């Protein structure tokens, strides 16, 4: 069984993945965007974060930045 916060986290991660897909954005694209913002991340870690495996504070920081990037991209495409 999952506690509420884990389920909420899972939903947030799957939302990020589906938003990336809608924008045609790959994990590599997201990694490059993050690097431009000074966040160094390797593809295996990004994959683990998006699969919900890596949930440490750095993952939360990265997901928050992904959220900002996606919002910006969605606003650009409107």
XYZ file of C-alpha atoms in Angstrom, residues 2-65:
64
model
C 1.054 3.568 -0.586
C 0.719 6.530 1.682
C -1.009 9.594 0.268
C 2.185 11.568 -0.320
C 3.685 8.730 -2.409
C 0.556 8.509 -4.535
C 0.547 12.283 -4.988
C 4.229 12.165 -5.968
C 3.525 9.380 -8.480
C 0.710 11.381 -10.057
C 2.956 14.453 -10.298
C 5.719 12.446 -12.009
C 3.332 10.832 -14.508
C 1.839 14.276 -15.203
C 5.300 15.620 -16.029
C 5.935 12.687 -18.387
C 2.618 13.157 -20.193
C 3.165 16.928 -20.493
C 6.616 16.266 -21.961
C 5.065 13.847 -24.458
C 2.413 16.397 -25.500
C 5.159 18.915 -26.200
C 7.233 16.302 -28.057
C 9.963 16.764 -25.481
C 12.370 13.919 -24.750
C 14.274 13.254 -21.542
C 17.421 14.463 -23.331
C 15.663 17.743 -24.208
C 14.684 18.163 -20.566
C 18.222 17.362 -19.370
C 19.619 20.015 -21.731
C 17.100 22.578 -20.435
C 18.031 21.728 -16.857
C 21.737 22.050 -17.657
C 21.138 25.515 -19.116
C 19.636 26.427 -15.729
C 22.665 25.168 -13.858
C 21.271 21.793 -12.793
C 23.676 19.008 -13.671
C 21.931 15.688 -14.151
C 22.901 12.498 -15.944
C 20.431 10.518 -18.099
C 20.249 7.506 -15.730
C 19.310 9.751 -12.802
C 16.726 11.594 -14.898
C 15.221 8.266 -15.882
C 15.072 7.174 -12.235
C 13.410 10.432 -11.212
C 10.799 10.164 -13.968
C 10.131 6.539 -13.023
C 9.622 7.606 -9.427
C 12.531 5.486 -8.172
C 14.750 8.363 -7.049
C 12.773 10.504 -4.605
C 15.411 12.328 -2.577
C 15.386 16.134 -2.115
C 17.452 16.638 -5.285
C 14.736 14.790 -7.225
C 12.075 17.113 -5.830
C 14.170 20.127 -6.835
C 14.624 18.724 -10.346
C 10.910 17.932 -10.711
C 10.037 21.462 -9.601
C 12.356 22.867 -12.258
